Amino acid sequence: MTTGSAHPLRRRLRAALTAGKPAVGTFVKLASPDVVELAATAGFAFIVVDLEHSTLSERNAVDLVRHADACGLAALVRVPEVDAAAVNRLLEAGAAGIQLSMLTRVTQAQALVAATRFAPAGRRSVSLANRAARFGAAPLGGFLRAEQDDPPVLVGQIETARTDPLPELVAALDVCFVGSTDLAVDLGLPTDPAVLRAAVNRVNDAARSAGVAFGGWAPTRAAAADLGLDDAGYLVVGSDLQMLAAGLRATAGEEAR
């Protein structure tokens, strides 16, 4: 089992974000290493371990991140807020990055950067007794240089109509991610498709203005274009739970006939 592969995985994911076609991942909500291996063998570029909309614990998330690292698959972790200590533990386990929900204020983005960068760029606490530092085998100077050269991939979810100016909000991140479901609710359901599309386009424009990748979620690859994600560089499609449910429903329906 390999250790300390977070840096090349981050580098590979960042390269994929600018490759001219979407880097495709999926949300992982189930505490099963089999899901991680299935995602890796299916050809996903990354997974997002979901600590916002799932029953996963931090312990579950660490186990999934470690397994993804061993499979050579970049694993980000979605968090509902910036808990610096928890973020550090996830990164030390080998997480390729952090995806923050409900980003509305520049101060939130600054807190995320601070929690994921060592001084002088941030306030992350340093330890070498972890997987990312090869359990102390990596010298401190080398580990710090590797973190500086390939820092955690940072994704901010824009899910409300009212935020700080978007280009400023996402400028320090790698991906500006539109949460179209929450955004539609925030705009008032039922939402006029043209109104939602205009809001998604504003997020896309902000990503372009800030020089960061544009991303979002779609239930299927085919649905991405209708959601305004045709030129997304970072595309999260469905989730393990959603795919399992769809397969079970389809099978039950076949047997009912």
mmCIF file of C-alpha atoms in Angstrom:
data_model
loop_
_atom_site.group_PDB
_atom_site.id
_atom_site.type_symbol
_atom_site.label_atom_id
_atom_site.label_comp_id
_atom_site.label_asym_id
_atom_site.label_seq_id
_atom_site.Cartn_x
_atom_site.Cartn_y
_atom_site.Cartn_z
ATOM 1 C CA MET A 1 0.000 0.000 0.000
ATOM 2 C CA THR A 2 1.428 3.368 -0.994
ATOM 3 C CA THR A 3 1.587 6.318 1.354
ATOM 4 C CA GLY A 4 2.068 10.038 0.962
ATOM 5 C CA SER A 5 0.637 10.266 -2.574
ATOM 6 C CA ALA A 6 -1.575 13.304 -1.935
ATOM 7 C CA HIS A 7 0.786 15.703 -3.701
ATOM 8 C CA PRO A 8 0.915 13.946 -7.100
ATOM 9 C CA LEU A 9 -2.846 13.349 -6.901
ATOM 10 C CA ARG A 10 -3.420 17.067 -6.330
ATOM 11 C CA ARG A 11 -1.086 17.912 -9.202
ATOM 12 C CA ARG A 12 -2.913 15.510 -11.514
ATOM 13 C CA LEU A 13 -6.318 16.889 -10.543
ATOM 14 C CA ARG A 14 -5.220 20.489 -11.073
ATOM 15 C CA ALA A 15 -3.925 19.555 -14.514
ATOM 16 C CA ALA A 16 -7.261 17.905 -15.311
ATOM 17 C CA LEU A 17 -9.131 21.101 -14.397
ATOM 18 C CA THR A 18 -7.502 22.912 -17.314
ATOM 19 C CA ALA A 19 -7.385 20.034 -19.812
ATOM 20 C CA GLY A 20 -10.298 21.321 -21.882
ATOM 21 C CA LYS A 21 -12.748 18.613 -20.836
ATOM 22 C CA PRO A 22 -14.429 18.094 -17.489
ATOM 23 C CA ALA A 23 -12.710 16.280 -14.650
ATOM 24 C CA VAL A 24 -15.591 14.084 -13.496
ATOM 25 C CA GLY A 25 -16.144 12.874 -9.948
ATOM 26 C CA THR A 26 -18.987 11.773 -7.713
ATOM 27 C CA PHE A 27 -20.110 12.269 -4.131
ATOM 28 C CA VAL A 28 -19.443 9.396 -1.718
ATOM 29 C CA LYS A 29 -21.984 9.120 1.096
ATOM 30 C CA LEU A 30 -21.575 5.455 2.065
ATOM 31 C CA ALA A 31 -18.873 4.214 4.437
ATOM 32 C CA SER A 32 -17.653 1.441 2.169
ATOM 33 C CA PRO A 33 -14.143 1.110 0.690
ATOM 34 C CA ASP A 34 -15.743 -0.877 -2.137
ATOM 35 C CA VAL A 35 -17.368 2.341 -3.360
ATOM 36 C CA VAL A 36 -13.962 4.020 -3.533
ATOM 37 C CA GLU A 37 -12.466 1.139 -5.500
ATOM 38 C CA LEU A 38 -15.450 1.044 -7.842
ATOM 39 C CA ALA A 39 -15.068 4.773 -8.500
ATOM 40 C CA ALA A 40 -11.357 4.320 -9.206
ATOM 41 C CA THR A 41 -11.845 1.398 -11.582
ATOM 42 C CA ALA A 42 -14.760 3.164 -13.325
ATOM 43 C CA GLY A 43 -12.387 5.973 -14.300
ATOM 44 C CA PHE A 44 -13.559 8.877 -12.150
ATOM 45 C CA ALA A 45 -10.956 11.626 -11.793
ATOM 46 C CA PHE A 46 -11.859 12.214 -8.133
ATOM 47 C CA ILE A 47 -14.404 11.581 -5.413
ATOM 48 C CA VAL A 48 -15.898 13.982 -2.885
ATOM 49 C CA VAL A 49 -16.426 12.402 0.517
ATOM 50 C CA ASP A 50 -19.562 14.093 1.812
ATOM 51 C CA LEU A 51 -19.575 15.284 5.432
ATOM 52 C CA GLU A 52 -22.516 17.620 4.814
ATOM 53 C CA HIS A 53 -25.362 15.507 3.414
ATOM 54 C CA SER A 54 -24.639 12.021 4.742
ATOM 55 C CA THR A 55 -24.346 10.065 7.974
ATOM 56 C CA LEU A 56 -20.578 9.661 7.565
ATOM 57 C CA SER A 57 -18.459 10.431 10.603
ATOM 58 C CA GLU A 58 -15.015 11.986 10.492
ATOM 59 C CA ARG A 59 -13.599 8.513 11.189
ATOM 60 C CA ASN A 60 -15.483 7.192 8.148
ATOM 61 C CA ALA A 61 -14.185 10.079 6.051
ATOM 62 C CA VAL A 62 -10.585 9.445 7.104
ATOM 63 C CA ASP A 63 -10.915 5.753 6.204
ATOM 64 C CA LEU A 64 -12.369 6.589 2.776
ATOM 65 C CA VAL A 65 -9.677 9.191 2.111
ATOM 66 C CA ARG A 66 -6.930 6.738 3.060
ATOM 67 C CA HIS A 67 -8.402 4.063 0.815
ATOM 68 C CA ALA A 68 -8.710 6.484 -2.100
ATOM 69 C CA ASP A 69 -5.080 7.478 -1.590
ATOM 70 C CA ALA A 70 -4.063 3.809 -1.724
ATOM 71 C CA CYS A 71 -6.119 3.383 -4.921
ATOM 72 C CA GLY A 72 -4.452 6.385 -6.558
ATOM 73 C CA LEU A 73 -7.702 8.357 -6.611
ATOM 74 C CA ALA A 74 -7.919 11.995 -5.517
ATOM 75 C CA ALA A 75 -10.384 12.368 -2.636
ATOM 76 C CA LEU A 76 -11.716 15.738 -1.572
ATOM 77 C CA VAL A 77 -13.916 16.140 1.489
ATOM 78 C CA ARG A 78 -17.019 18.334 1.526
ATOM 79 C CA VAL A 79 -17.465 20.166 4.826
ATOM 80 C CA PRO A 80 -20.317 22.448 5.946
ATOM 81 C CA GLU A 81 -17.966 24.847 7.727
ATOM 82 C CA VAL A 82 -14.278 25.464 8.322
ATOM 83 C CA ASP A 83 -13.232 23.499 11.394
ATOM 84 C CA ALA A 84 -9.456 24.008 11.219
ATOM 85 C CA ALA A 85 -8.570 21.022 13.399
ATOM 86 C CA ALA A 86 -10.837 18.631 11.495
ATOM 87 C CA VAL A 87 -9.612 19.954 8.144
ATOM 88 C CA ASN A 88 -6.018 19.369 9.241
ATOM 89 C CA ARG A 89 -6.773 15.772 10.254
ATOM 90 C CA LEU A 90 -8.406 15.083 6.893
ATOM 91 C CA LEU A 91 -5.439 16.537 5.020
ATOM 92 C CA GLU A 92 -3.009 14.562 7.158
ATOM 93 C CA ALA A 93 -4.936 11.410 6.203
ATOM 94 C CA GLY A 94 -4.216 12.196 2.551
ATOM 95 C CA ALA A 95 -7.186 14.267 1.342
ATOM 96 C CA ALA A 96 -6.458 15.939 -1.975
ATOM 97 C CA GLY A 97 -8.562 18.941 -1.024
ATOM 98 C CA ILE A 98 -11.509 20.469 0.764
ATOM 99 C CA GLN A 99 -14.888 21.487 -0.669
ATOM 100 C CA LEU A 100 -16.720 24.103 1.415
ATOM 101 C CA SER A 101 -20.498 24.429 1.255
ATOM 102 C CA MET A 102 -22.518 27.643 1.367
ATOM 103 C CA LEU A 103 -19.673 30.041 0.639
ATOM 104 C CA THR A 104 -21.029 33.586 0.898
ATOM 105 C CA ARG A 105 -18.304 35.723 2.522
ATOM 106 C CA VAL A 106 -14.686 36.430 1.680
ATOM 107 C CA THR A 107 -13.852 35.791 5.328
ATOM 108 C CA GLN A 108 -15.001 32.168 4.892
ATOM 109 C CA ALA A 109 -12.675 31.696 1.929
ATOM 110 C CA GLN A 110 -9.845 33.267 3.900
ATOM 111 C CA ALA A 111 -10.506 30.888 6.792
ATOM 112 C CA LEU A 112 -10.427 27.933 4.406
ATOM 113 C CA VAL A 113 -7.100 29.010 2.938
ATOM 114 C CA ALA A 114 -5.648 29.612 6.411
ATOM 115 C CA ALA A 115 -6.732 26.152 7.594
ATOM 116 C CA THR A 116 -5.134 24.403 4.614
ATOM 117 C CA ARG A 117 -1.833 26.296 4.268
ATOM 118 C CA PHE A 118 1.217 26.288 6.513
ATOM 119 C CA ALA A 119 2.794 29.569 7.637
ATOM 120 C CA PRO A 120 3.431 32.113 6.294
ATOM 121 C CA ALA A 121 0.557 31.499 3.830
ATOM 122 C CA GLY A 122 -1.815 30.177 6.513
ATOM 123 C CA ARG A 123 -2.212 28.933 10.056
ATOM 124 C CA ARG A 124 -2.290 25.164 9.610
ATOM 125 C CA SER A 125 -0.477 23.294 12.388
ATOM 126 C CA VAL A 126 2.487 21.152 11.302
ATOM 127 C CA SER A 127 3.047 17.483 12.128
ATOM 128 C CA LEU A 128 5.008 14.778 10.326
ATOM 129 C CA ALA A 129 3.363 11.866 12.173
ATOM 130 C CA ASN A 130 0.749 11.243 9.507
ATOM 131 C CA ARG A 131 0.121 9.578 6.170
ATOM 132 C CA ALA A 132 0.647 12.725 4.066
ATOM 133 C CA ALA A 133 4.172 13.114 5.508
ATOM 134 C CA ARG A 134 4.892 9.373 5.171
ATOM 135 C CA PHE A 135 4.663 8.941 8.930
ATOM 136 C CA GLY A 136 7.785 10.971 9.608
ATOM 137 C CA ALA A 137 9.899 9.597 6.758
ATOM 138 C CA ALA A 138 9.565 12.901 4.892
ATOM 139 C CA PRO A 139 11.969 15.583 6.179
ATOM 140 C CA LEU A 140 10.231 18.720 7.407
ATOM 141 C CA GLY A 141 11.739 20.961 4.729
ATOM 142 C CA GLY A 142 10.809 18.563 1.948
ATOM 143 C CA PHE A 143 7.261 18.141 3.226
ATOM 144 C CA LEU A 144 6.739 21.895 3.492
ATOM 145 C CA ARG A 145 8.064 22.397 -0.041
ATOM 146 C CA ALA A 146 5.755 19.680 -1.359
ATOM 147 C CA GLU A 147 2.788 21.352 0.364
ATOM 148 C CA GLN A 148 3.787 24.716 -1.059
ATOM 149 C CA ASP A 149 4.187 23.333 -4.586
ATOM 150 C CA ASP A 150 1.006 21.209 -4.507
ATOM 151 C CA PRO A 151 -1.302 22.581 -1.804
ATOM 152 C CA PRO A 152 -4.764 21.153 -1.122
ATOM 153 C CA VAL A 153 -7.295 21.725 -3.888
ATOM 154 C CA LEU A 154 -9.921 24.173 -2.625
ATOM 155 C CA VAL A 155 -13.515 24.244 -3.882
ATOM 156 C CA GLY A 156 -16.105 26.814 -2.824
ATOM 157 C CA GLN A 157 -19.815 26.177 -3.346
ATOM 158 C CA ILE A 158 -21.901 29.186 -4.395
ATOM 159 C CA GLU A 159 -25.453 28.317 -3.389
ATOM 160 C CA THR A 160 -27.187 31.613 -2.629
ATOM 161 C CA ALA A 161 -28.066 34.649 -4.697
ATOM 162 C CA ARG A 162 -26.606 37.079 -2.150
ATOM 163 C CA THR A 163 -22.863 36.855 -1.576
ATOM 164 C CA ASP A 164 -19.821 39.069 -1.423
ATOM 165 C CA PRO A 165 -18.644 40.021 -4.945
ATOM 166 C CA LEU A 166 -18.099 36.657 -6.581
ATOM 167 C CA PRO A 167 -14.695 37.233 -8.227
ATOM 168 C CA GLU A 168 -13.274 38.360 -4.871
ATOM 169 C CA LEU A 169 -15.024 35.518 -3.058
ATOM 170 C CA VAL A 170 -13.416 32.743 -5.129
ATOM 171 C CA ALA A 171 -10.112 34.323 -6.169
ATOM 172 C CA ALA A 172 -8.031 32.297 -3.681
ATOM 173 C CA LEU A 173 -9.680 28.970 -4.568
ATOM 174 C CA ASP A 174 -9.139 26.400 -7.300
ATOM 175 C CA VAL A 175 -12.787 25.833 -8.199
ATOM 176 C CA CYS A 176 -15.883 28.029 -8.109
ATOM 177 C CA PHE A 177 -18.686 25.467 -7.775
ATOM 178 C CA VAL A 178 -22.323 26.360 -8.377
ATOM 179 C CA GLY A 179 -24.735 24.519 -6.092
ATOM 180 C CA SER A 180 -27.691 24.761 -8.436
ATOM 181 C CA THR A 181 -30.178 22.916 -6.208
ATOM 182 C CA ASP A 182 -29.737 25.209 -3.196
ATOM 183 C CA LEU A 183 -29.439 28.188 -5.522
ATOM 184 C CA ALA A 184 -32.805 27.338 -7.107
ATOM 185 C CA VAL A 185 -34.397 27.098 -3.664
ATOM 186 C CA ASP A 186 -32.814 30.398 -2.625
ATOM 187 C CA LEU A 187 -34.232 32.058 -5.741
ATOM 188 C CA GLY A 188 -37.699 30.792 -4.794
ATOM 189 C CA LEU A 189 -39.212 27.571 -6.069
ATOM 190 C CA PRO A 190 -40.669 27.034 -8.566
ATOM 191 C CA THR A 191 -37.750 28.849 -10.198
ATOM 192 C CA ASP A 192 -38.002 30.192 -13.714
ATOM 193 C CA PRO A 193 -35.380 28.176 -15.641
ATOM 194 C CA ALA A 194 -34.161 31.374 -17.291
ATOM 195 C CA VAL A 195 -33.621 33.014 -13.891
ATOM 196 C CA LEU A 196 -31.676 30.018 -12.587
ATOM 197 C CA ARG A 197 -29.635 29.774 -15.781
ATOM 198 C CA ALA A 198 -28.743 33.475 -15.513
ATOM 199 C CA ALA A 199 -27.598 32.925 -11.908
ATOM 200 C CA VAL A 200 -25.470 29.930 -12.943
ATOM 201 C CA ASN A 201 -23.975 31.976 -15.761
ATOM 202 C CA ARG A 202 -23.015 34.695 -13.273
ATOM 203 C CA VAL A 203 -21.101 32.128 -11.238
ATOM 204 C CA ASN A 204 -19.407 30.875 -14.399
ATOM 205 C CA ASP A 205 -18.479 34.435 -15.371
ATOM 206 C CA ALA A 206 -17.071 35.037 -11.884
ATOM 207 C CA ALA A 207 -14.915 31.910 -12.126
ATOM 208 C CA ARG A 208 -13.571 33.069 -15.466
ATOM 209 C CA SER A 209 -12.926 36.570 -14.115
ATOM 210 C CA ALA A 210 -11.097 35.181 -11.086
ATOM 211 C CA GLY A 211 -9.050 32.773 -13.200
ATOM 212 C CA VAL A 212 -10.302 29.647 -11.426
ATOM 213 C CA ALA A 213 -12.070 26.537 -12.687
ATOM 214 C CA PHE A 214 -15.863 26.456 -12.914
ATOM 215 C CA GLY A 215 -17.686 23.484 -11.454
ATOM 216 C CA GLY A 216 -21.022 22.110 -10.396
ATOM 217 C CA TRP A 217 -23.196 19.070 -9.733
ATOM 218 C CA ALA A 218 -25.481 17.223 -12.132
ATOM 219 C CA PRO A 219 -27.542 14.084 -11.537
ATOM 220 C CA THR A 220 -26.168 12.619 -14.802
ATOM 221 C CA ARG A 221 -23.589 13.579 -17.425
ATOM 222 C CA ALA A 222 -26.430 14.185 -19.887
ATOM 223 C CA ALA A 223 -28.112 16.687 -17.542
ATOM 224 C CA ALA A 224 -25.021 18.874 -17.172
ATOM 225 C CA ALA A 225 -25.657 21.030 -20.240
ATOM 226 C CA ASP A 226 -29.239 21.828 -19.204
ATOM 227 C CA LEU A 227 -27.888 23.038 -15.845
ATOM 228 C CA GLY A 228 -25.419 25.400 -17.505
ATOM 229 C CA LEU A 229 -22.437 23.161 -16.803
ATOM 230 C CA ASP A 230 -21.454 22.433 -20.408
ATOM 231 C CA ASP A 231 -18.036 24.062 -19.957
ATOM 232 C CA ALA A 232 -17.411 23.022 -16.348
ATOM 233 C CA GLY A 233 -13.871 21.883 -15.663
ATOM 234 C CA TYR A 234 -14.911 20.190 -12.392
ATOM 235 C CA LEU A 235 -18.107 18.158 -12.647
ATOM 236 C CA VAL A 236 -19.574 16.124 -9.798
ATOM 237 C CA VAL A 237 -22.106 13.618 -11.113
ATOM 238 C CA GLY A 238 -24.639 12.048 -8.778
ATOM 239 C CA SER A 239 -23.525 10.079 -5.745
ATOM 240 C CA ASP A 240 -22.914 6.493 -4.775
ATOM 241 C CA LEU A 241 -26.217 6.448 -2.891
ATOM 242 C CA GLN A 242 -28.121 7.910 -5.850
ATOM 243 C CA MET A 243 -26.640 5.366 -8.274
ATOM 244 C CA LEU A 244 -27.372 2.482 -5.912
ATOM 245 C CA ALA A 245 -30.964 3.655 -5.448
ATOM 246 C CA ALA A 246 -31.470 3.993 -9.213
ATOM 247 C CA GLY A 247 -30.099 0.498 -9.804
ATOM 248 C CA LEU A 248 -32.281 -1.025 -7.090
ATOM 249 C CA ARG A 249 -35.404 0.705 -8.404
ATOM 250 C CA ALA A 250 -34.656 -0.435 -11.948
ATOM 251 C CA THR A 251 -34.116 -4.016 -10.839
ATOM 252 C CA ALA A 252 -37.248 -4.053 -8.693
ATOM 253 C CA GLY A 253 -39.224 -2.645 -11.600
ATOM 254 C CA GLU A 254 -37.917 -5.334 -13.960
ATOM 255 C CA GLU A 255 -38.945 -8.094 -11.562
ATOM 256 C CA ALA A 256 -42.372 -6.508 -11.028
ATOM 257 C CA ARG A 257 -43.007 -6.862 -14.753
#
